mmCIF file of C-alpha atoms in Angstrom:
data_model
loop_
_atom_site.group_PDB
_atom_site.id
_atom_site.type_symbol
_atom_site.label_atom_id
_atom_site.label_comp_id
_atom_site.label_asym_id
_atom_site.label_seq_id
_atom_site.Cartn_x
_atom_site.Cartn_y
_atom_site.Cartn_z
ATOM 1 C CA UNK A 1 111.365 69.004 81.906
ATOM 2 C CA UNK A 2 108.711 71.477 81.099
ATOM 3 C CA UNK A 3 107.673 69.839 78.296
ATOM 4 C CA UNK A 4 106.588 67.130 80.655
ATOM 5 C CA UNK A 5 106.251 68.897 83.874
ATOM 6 C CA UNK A 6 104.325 72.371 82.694
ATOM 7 C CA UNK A 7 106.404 75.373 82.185
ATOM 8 C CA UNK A 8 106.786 75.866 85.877
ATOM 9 C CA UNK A 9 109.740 73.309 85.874
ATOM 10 C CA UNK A 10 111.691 75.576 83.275
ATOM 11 C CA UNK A 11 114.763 75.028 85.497
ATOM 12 C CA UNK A 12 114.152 71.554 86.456
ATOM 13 C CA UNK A 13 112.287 69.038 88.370
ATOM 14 C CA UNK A 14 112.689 67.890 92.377
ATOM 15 C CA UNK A 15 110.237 64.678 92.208
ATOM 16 C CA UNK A 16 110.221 63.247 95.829
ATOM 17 C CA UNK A 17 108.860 59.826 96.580
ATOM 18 C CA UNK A 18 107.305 58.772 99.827
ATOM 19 C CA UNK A 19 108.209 54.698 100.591
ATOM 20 C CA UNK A 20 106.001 52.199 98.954
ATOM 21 C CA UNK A 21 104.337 48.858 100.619
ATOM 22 C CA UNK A 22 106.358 45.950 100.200
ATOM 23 C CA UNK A 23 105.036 42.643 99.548
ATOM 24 C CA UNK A 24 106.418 39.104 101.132
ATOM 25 C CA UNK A 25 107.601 41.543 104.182
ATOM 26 C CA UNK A 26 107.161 42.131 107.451
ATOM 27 C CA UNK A 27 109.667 44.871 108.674
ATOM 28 C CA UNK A 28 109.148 47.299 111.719
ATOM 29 C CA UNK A 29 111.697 50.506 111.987
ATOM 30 C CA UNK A 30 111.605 53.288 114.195
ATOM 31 C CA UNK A 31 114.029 56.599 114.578
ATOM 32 C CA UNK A 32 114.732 59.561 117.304
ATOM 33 C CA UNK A 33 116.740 62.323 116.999
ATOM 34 C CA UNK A 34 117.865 65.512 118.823
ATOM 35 C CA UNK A 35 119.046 68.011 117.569
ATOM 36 C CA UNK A 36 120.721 71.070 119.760
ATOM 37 C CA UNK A 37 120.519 74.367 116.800
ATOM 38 C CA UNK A 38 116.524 74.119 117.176
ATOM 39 C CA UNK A 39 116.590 72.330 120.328
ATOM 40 C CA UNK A 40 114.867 69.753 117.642
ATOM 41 C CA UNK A 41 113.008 65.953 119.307
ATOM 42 C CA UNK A 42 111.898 63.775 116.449
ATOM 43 C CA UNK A 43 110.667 61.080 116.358
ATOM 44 C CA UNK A 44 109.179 57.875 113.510
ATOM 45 C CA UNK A 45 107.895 54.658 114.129
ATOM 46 C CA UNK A 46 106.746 52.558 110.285
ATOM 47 C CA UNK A 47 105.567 49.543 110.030
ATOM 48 C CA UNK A 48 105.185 47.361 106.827
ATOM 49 C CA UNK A 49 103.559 44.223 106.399
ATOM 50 C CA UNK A 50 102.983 42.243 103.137
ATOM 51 C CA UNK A 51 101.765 39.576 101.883
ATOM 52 C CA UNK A 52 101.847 37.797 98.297
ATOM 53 C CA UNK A 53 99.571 40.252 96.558
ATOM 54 C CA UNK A 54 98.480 42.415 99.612
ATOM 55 C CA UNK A 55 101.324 44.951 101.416
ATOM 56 C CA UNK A 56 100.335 47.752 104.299
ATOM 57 C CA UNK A 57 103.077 50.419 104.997
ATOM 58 C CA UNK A 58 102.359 52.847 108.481
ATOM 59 C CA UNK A 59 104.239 55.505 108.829
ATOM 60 C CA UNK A 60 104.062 58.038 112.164
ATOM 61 C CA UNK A 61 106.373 60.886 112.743
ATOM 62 C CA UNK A 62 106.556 63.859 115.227
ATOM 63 C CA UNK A 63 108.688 66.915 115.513
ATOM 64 C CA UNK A 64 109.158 68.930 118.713
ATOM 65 C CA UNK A 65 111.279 72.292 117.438
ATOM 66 C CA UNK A 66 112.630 74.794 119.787
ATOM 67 C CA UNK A 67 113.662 78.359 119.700
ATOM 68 C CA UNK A 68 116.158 78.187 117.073
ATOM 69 C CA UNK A 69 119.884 79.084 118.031
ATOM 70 C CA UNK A 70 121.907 80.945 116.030
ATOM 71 C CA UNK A 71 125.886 80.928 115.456
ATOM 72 C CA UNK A 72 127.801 82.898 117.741
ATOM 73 C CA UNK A 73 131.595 81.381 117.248
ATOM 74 C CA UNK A 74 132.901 83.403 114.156
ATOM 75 C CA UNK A 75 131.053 87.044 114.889
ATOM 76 C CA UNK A 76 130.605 88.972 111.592
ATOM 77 C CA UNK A 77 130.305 93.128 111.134
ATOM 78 C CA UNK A 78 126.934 93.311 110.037
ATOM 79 C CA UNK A 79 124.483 90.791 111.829
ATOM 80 C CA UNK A 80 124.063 92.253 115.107
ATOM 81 C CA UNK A 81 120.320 93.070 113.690
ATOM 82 C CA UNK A 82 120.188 89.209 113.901
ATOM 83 C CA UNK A 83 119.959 88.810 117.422
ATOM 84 C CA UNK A 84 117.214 88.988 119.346
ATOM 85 C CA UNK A 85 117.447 91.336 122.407
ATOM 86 C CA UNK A 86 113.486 91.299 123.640
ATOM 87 C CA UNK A 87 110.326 89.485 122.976
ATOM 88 C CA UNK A 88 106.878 90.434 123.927
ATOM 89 C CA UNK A 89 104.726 88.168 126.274
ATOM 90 C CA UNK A 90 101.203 88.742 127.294
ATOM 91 C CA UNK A 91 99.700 89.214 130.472
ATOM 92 C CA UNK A 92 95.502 89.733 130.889
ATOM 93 C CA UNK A 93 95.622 92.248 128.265
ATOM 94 C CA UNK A 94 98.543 94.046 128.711
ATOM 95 C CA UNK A 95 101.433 93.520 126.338
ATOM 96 C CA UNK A 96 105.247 93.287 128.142
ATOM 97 C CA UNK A 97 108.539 93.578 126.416
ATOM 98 C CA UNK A 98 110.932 91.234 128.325
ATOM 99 C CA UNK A 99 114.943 91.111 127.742
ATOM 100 C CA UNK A 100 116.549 88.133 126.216
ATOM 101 C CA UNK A 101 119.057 86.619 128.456
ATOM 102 C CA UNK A 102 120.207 84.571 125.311
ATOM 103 C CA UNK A 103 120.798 87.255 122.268
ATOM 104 C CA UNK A 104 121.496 84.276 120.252
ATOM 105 C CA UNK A 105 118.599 82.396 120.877
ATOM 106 C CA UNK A 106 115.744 83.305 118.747
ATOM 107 C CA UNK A 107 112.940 83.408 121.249
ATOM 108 C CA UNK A 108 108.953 82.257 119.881
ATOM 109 C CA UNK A 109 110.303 80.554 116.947
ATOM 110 C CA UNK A 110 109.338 77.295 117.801
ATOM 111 C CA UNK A 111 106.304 74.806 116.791
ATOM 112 C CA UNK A 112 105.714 71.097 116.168
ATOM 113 C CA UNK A 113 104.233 69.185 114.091
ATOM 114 C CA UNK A 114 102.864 65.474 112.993
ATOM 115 C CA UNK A 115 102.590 63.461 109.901
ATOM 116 C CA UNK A 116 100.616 60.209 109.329
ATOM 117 C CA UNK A 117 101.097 58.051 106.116
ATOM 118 C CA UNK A 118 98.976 54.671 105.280
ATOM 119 C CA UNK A 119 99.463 53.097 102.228
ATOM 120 C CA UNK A 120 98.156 50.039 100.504
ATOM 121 C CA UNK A 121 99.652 47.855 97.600
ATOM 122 C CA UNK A 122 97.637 45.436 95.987
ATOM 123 C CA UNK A 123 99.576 43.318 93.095
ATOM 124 C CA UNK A 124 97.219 41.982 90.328
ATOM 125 C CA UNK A 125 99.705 39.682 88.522
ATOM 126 C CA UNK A 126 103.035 41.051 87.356
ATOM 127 C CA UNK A 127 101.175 43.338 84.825
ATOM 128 C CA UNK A 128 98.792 45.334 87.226
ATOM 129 C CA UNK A 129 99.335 46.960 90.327
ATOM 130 C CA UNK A 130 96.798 49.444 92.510
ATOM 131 C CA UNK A 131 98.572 51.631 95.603
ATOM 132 C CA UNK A 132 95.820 53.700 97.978
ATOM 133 C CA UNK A 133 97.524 56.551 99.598
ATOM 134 C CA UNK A 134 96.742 58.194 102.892
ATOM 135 C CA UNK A 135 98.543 60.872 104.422
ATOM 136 C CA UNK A 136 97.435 63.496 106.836
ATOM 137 C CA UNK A 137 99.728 66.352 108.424
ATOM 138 C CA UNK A 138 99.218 69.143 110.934
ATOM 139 C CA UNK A 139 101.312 71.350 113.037
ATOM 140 C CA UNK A 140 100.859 73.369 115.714
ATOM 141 C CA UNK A 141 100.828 77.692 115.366
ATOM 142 C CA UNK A 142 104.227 78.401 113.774
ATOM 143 C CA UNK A 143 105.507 82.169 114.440
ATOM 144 C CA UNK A 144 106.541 84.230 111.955
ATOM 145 C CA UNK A 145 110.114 85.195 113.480
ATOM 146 C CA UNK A 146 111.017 88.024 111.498
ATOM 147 C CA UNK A 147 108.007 89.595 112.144
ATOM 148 C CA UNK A 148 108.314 89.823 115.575
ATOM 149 C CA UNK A 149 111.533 90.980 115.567
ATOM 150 C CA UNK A 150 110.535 94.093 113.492
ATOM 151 C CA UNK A 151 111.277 97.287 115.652
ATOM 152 C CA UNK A 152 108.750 100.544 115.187
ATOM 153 C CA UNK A 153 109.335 103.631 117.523
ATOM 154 C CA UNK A 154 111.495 102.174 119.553
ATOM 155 C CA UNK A 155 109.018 99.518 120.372
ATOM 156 C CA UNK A 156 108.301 95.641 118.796
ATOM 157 C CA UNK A 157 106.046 96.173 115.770
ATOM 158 C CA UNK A 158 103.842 93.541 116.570
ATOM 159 C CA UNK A 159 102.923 91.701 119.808
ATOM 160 C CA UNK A 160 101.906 88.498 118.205
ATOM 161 C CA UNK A 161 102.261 87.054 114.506
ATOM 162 C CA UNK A 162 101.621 83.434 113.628
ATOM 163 C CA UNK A 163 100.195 81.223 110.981
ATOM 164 C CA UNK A 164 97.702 78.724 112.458
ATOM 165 C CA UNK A 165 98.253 75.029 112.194
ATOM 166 C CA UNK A 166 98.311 74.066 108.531
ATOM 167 C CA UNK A 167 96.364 71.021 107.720
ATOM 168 C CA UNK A 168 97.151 68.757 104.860
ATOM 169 C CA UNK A 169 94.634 65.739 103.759
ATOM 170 C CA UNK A 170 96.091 63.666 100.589
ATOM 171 C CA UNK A 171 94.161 60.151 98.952
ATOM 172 C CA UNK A 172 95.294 58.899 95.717
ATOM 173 C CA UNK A 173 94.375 56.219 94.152
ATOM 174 C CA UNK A 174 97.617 54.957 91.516
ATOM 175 C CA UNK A 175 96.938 52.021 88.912
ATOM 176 C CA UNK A 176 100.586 51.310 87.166
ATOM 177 C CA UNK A 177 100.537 48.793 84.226
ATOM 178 C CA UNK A 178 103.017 46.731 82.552
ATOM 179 C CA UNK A 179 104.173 44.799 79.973
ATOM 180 C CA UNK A 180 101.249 45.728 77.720
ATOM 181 C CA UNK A 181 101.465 45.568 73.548
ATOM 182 C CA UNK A 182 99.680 48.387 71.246
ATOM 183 C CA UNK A 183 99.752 52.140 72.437
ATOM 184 C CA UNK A 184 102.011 51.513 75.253
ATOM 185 C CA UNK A 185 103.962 49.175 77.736
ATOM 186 C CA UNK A 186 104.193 50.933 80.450
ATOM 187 C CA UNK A 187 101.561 53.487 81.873
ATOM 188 C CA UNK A 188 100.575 55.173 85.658
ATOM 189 C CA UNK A 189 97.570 56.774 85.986
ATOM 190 C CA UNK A 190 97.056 58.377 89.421
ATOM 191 C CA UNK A 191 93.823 60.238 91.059
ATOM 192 C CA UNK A 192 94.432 62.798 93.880
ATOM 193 C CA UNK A 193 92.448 64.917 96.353
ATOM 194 C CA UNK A 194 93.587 67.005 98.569
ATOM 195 C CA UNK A 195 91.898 69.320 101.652
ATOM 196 C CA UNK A 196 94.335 72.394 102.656
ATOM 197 C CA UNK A 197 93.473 74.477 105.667
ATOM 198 C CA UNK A 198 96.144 77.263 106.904
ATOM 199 C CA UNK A 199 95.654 80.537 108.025
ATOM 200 C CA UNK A 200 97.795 83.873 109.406
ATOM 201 C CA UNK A 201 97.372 85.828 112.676
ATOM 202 C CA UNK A 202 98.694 89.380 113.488
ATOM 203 C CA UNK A 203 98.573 91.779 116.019
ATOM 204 C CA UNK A 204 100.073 95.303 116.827
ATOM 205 C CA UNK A 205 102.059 96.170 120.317
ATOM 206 C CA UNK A 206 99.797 97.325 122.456
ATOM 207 C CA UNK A 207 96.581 96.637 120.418
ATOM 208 C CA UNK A 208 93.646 94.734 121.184
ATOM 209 C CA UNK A 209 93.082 93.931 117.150
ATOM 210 C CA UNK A 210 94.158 90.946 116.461
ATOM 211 C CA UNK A 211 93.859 90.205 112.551
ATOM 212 C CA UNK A 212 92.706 86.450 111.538
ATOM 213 C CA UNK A 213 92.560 85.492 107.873
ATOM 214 C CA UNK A 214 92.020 82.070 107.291
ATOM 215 C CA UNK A 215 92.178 79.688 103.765
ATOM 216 C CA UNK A 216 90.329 76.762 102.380
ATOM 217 C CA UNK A 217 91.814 74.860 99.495
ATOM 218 C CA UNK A 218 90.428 72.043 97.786
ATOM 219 C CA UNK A 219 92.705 70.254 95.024
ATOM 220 C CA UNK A 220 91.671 67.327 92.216
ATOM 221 C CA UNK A 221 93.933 66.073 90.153
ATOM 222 C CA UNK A 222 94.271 63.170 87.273
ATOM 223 C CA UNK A 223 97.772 62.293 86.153
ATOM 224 C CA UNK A 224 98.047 59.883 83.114
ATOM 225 C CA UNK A 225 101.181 59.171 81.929
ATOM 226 C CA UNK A 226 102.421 56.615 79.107
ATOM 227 C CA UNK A 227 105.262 55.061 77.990
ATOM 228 C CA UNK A 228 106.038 53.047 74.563
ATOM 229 C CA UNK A 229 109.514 51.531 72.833
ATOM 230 C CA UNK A 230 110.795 50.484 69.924
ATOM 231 C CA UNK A 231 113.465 49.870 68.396
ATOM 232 C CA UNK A 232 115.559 52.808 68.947
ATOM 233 C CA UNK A 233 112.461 54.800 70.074
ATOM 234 C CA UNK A 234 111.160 56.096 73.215
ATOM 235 C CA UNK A 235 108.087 57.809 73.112
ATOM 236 C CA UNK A 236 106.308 58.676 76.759
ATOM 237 C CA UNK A 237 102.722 61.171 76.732
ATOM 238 C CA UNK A 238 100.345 62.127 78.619
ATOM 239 C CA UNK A 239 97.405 64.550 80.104
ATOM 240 C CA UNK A 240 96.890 66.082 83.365
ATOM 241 C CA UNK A 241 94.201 67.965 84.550
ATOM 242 C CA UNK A 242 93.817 69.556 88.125
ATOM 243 C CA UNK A 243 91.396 71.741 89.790
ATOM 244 C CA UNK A 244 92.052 74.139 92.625
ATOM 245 C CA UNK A 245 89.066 75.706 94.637
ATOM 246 C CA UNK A 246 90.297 78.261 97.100
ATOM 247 C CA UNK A 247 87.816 79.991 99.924
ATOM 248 C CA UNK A 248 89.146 82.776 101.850
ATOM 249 C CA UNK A 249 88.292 84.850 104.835
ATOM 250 C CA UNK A 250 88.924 87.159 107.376
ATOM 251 C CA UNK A 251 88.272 88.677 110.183
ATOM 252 C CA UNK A 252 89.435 90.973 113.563
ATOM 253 C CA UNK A 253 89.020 90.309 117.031
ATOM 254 C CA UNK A 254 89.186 92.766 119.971
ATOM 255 C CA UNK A 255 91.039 90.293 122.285
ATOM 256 C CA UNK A 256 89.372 92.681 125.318
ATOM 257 C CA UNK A 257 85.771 93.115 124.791
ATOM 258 C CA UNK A 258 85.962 89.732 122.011
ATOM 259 C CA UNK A 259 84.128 91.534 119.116
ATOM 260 C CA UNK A 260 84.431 90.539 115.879
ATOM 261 C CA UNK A 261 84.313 92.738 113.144
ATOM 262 C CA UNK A 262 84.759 92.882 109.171
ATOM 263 C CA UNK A 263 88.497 92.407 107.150
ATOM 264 C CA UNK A 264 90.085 92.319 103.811
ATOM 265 C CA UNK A 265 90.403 89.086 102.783
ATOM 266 C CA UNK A 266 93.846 87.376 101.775
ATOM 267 C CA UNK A 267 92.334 85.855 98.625
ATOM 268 C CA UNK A 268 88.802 86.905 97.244
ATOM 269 C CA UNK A 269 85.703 86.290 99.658
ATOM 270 C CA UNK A 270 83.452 84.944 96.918
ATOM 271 C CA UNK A 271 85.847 81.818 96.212
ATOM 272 C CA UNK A 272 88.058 81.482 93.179
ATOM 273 C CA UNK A 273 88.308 78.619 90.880
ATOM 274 C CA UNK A 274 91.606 77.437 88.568
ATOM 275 C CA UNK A 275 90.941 74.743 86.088
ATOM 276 C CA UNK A 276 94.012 73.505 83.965
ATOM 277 C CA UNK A 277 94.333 71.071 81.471
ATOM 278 C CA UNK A 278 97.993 69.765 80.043
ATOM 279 C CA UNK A 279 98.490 67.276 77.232
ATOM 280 C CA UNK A 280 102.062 66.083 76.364
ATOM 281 C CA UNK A 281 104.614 64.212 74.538
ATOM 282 C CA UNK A 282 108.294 63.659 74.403
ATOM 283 C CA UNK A 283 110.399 61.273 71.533
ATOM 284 C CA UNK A 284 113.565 60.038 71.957
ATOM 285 C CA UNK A 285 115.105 58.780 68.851
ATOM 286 C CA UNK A 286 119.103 57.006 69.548
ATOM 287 C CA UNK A 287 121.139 57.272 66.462
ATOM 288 C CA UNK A 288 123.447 55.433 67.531
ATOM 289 C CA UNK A 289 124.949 54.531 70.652
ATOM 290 C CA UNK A 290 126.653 58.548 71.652
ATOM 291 C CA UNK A 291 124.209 60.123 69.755
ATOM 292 C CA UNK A 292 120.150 60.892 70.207
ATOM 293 C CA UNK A 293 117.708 63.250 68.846
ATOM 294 C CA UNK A 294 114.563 64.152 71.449
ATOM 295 C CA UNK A 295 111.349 66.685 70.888
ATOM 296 C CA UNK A 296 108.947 67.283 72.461
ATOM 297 C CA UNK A 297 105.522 69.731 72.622
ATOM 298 C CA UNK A 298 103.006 70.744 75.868
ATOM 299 C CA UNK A 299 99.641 72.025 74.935
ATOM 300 C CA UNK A 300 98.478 73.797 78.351
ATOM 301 C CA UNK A 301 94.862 75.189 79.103
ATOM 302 C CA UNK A 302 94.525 77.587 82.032
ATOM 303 C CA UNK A 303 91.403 79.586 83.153
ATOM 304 C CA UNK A 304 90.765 81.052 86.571
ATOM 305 C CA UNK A 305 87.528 82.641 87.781
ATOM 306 C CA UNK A 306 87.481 84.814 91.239
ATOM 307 C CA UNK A 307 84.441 86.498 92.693
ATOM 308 C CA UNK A 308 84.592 89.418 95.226
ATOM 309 C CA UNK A 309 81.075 89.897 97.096
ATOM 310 C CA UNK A 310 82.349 92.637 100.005
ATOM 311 C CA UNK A 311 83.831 95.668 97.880
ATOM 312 C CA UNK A 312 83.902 97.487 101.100
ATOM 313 C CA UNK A 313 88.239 97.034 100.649
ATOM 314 C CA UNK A 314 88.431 97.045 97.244
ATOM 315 C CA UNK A 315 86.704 98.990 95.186
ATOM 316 C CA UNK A 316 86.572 97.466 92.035
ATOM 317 C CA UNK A 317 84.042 98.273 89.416
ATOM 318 C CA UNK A 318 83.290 94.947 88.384
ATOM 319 C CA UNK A 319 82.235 91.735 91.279
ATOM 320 C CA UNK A 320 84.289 89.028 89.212
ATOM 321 C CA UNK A 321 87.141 88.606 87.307
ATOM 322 C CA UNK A 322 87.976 85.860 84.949
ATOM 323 C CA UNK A 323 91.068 84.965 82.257
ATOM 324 C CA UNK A 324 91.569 81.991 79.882
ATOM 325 C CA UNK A 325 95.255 81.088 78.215
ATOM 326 C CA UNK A 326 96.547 78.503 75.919
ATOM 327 C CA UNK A 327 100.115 77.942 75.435
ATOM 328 C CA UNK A 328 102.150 75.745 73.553
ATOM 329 C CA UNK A 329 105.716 75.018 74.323
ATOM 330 C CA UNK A 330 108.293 72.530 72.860
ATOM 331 C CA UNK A 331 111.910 71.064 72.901
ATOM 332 C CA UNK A 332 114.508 70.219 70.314
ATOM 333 C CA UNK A 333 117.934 68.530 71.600
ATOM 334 C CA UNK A 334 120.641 66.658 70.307
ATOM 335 C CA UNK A 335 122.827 64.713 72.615
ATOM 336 C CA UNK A 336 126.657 63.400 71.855
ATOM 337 C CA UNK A 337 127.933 61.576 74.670
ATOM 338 C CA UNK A 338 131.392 60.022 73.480
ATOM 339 C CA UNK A 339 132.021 58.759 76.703
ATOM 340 C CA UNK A 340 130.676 58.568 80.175
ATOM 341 C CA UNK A 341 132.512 61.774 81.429
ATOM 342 C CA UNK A 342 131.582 64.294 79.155
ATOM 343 C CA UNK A 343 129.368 64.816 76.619
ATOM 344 C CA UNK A 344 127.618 67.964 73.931
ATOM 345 C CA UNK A 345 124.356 69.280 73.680
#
């Protein structure tokens, strides 16, 4: 897997797929459910319609989550620093610790959020086929729970402590071909941008500071992958190359007299850049029907540049900072599966 996937899937790969158009097909579905733990209302509504060559698939869901409610049944020595005896609300400017009536219920841990998906098939002939894929997702604030249940001198650490809503913008563009002679028979190639906005919120008990620090990401990515048998060969290789542009900043509000003034960034205020390049390939060579041989090698290409324009937080005697690395990695495996229960490696 990290021969293919980058060394980051050492351990293994999760792939998840979202649902494809389907052509000849017009189907609508829709879904609620409630759930009483999070005092959870979703709810979906898709619709596909497809033609011979042409397919649409529309998907909509939204999420309504509650304070979340912990178990109370089977108590256990230990997790009474669980529960949640106060939260802090807000009145004018004046911060109020109120007793929970519920100490199971984990007050301001709630948020919602939505998700759109749009996605278009169009089928060549039985050797070509493009997908377009749009999907946009945003939430509301989302609390950060165990921060406000933090206790300092007796009193709440913090009177608020959020992460704004988090913004997600995918399009792709996939081209998958089949059935081709030469170099290979099978092959996907897919494009991919995507616009990431998200940002954290904190502010002490009894303070009018309230911390903002706010992220921009900006993500391209190609993804070529290819696929060739024969014989008793398998032989799939590719490249990928993605590049990650990340803006940051920051800074604090007095809630009372609504001045803003400056803050450390979360990431470096003059932008920082990650380029990486990957090229691939994996053999699989069956000696005979229990037994295979597979290798593989990964050249990967990393370099990141950051710049820092306000040193008034950190110090540093230098205004960038930049590293380059190369790594190769590879795989050697033999496989002897004498039956379909068991099997060495």
């Amino acid at each position: 897997s990290s021969v293919s996937y980058g060394s980051d899937a050492l351990g293994g790969v999760i792939h998840f797929y979202t649902k494809q158009p389907v052509l000849k097909k017009i189907g609508i579905s829709a879904f609620t459910r409630y759930s009483t733990a999070a005092d959870e209302r979703t709810g979906g509504f898709s619709l596909n319609v497809g033609g011979n060559k042409l397919a649409s698939f529309s998907n909509l869901t939204y999420s309504d989550f509650g304070d979340l409610r912990q178990g109370a049944n089977k108590y256990q020595p230990g997790t009474d620093s669980w529960r949640r005896p106060f939260y802090v609300i807000t009145n004018g400017n004046q911060d109020q610790v109120v007793p929970n009536n519920n100490l199971n219920v984990q007050k301001q841990s709630g948020y919602q959020q939505l998700d759109l998906m749009q996605k278009f098939l169009f089928k060549n002939n039985d050797n070509m086929s493009q997908v377009v894929n749009l999907q946009y997702s945003t939430s509301s604030d989302i609390p950060r729970y165990d921060r406000l249940a933090q206790i300092q001198n007796n009193n709440p650490a913090y009177a608020e402590w959020y992460y704004g809503p988090q913004q997600r913008l995918l399009t792709s563009y996939q081209l998958k071909l089949n059935g081709f002679q030469g170099l290979f028979n099978r092959s996907n190639i897919t494009a991919a941008y995507q616009k990431i906005k998200e940002s954290r919120h904190d502010r002490r008990f009894n303070s009018p500071n309230l911390n903002n620090r706010l992220e921009e990401l900006d993500i391209f990515s190609l993804n070529a992958d290819f696929n060739k048998s024969w014989n008793r060969n398998n032989l799939s290789y590719g490249l990928e190359l993605t590049h990650n542009g990340v803006n940051s900043s920051a800074y604090r509000l007095n809630t009372a007299t609504r001045e803003r003034t400056a803050l450390d960034t979360r990431y470096p205020d003059g932008g920082s850049q990650v380029f990486s390049a990957a090229a691939f390939f994996s053999h699989r060579y069956e000696i005979s029907q229990v037994l295979s041989v597979n290798e593989g090698l990964r050249l990967s290409h990393v370099n990141l540049k950051s710049k820092f324009n306000d040193q008034t937080f950190f110090p540093f005697p230098f205004n960038s900072v930049k590293q380059v690395n190369t790594s190769l990695s590879g795989n050697l495996s033999i496989v002897y599966k004498p039956a379909e229960d068991w099997k060495f490696s």
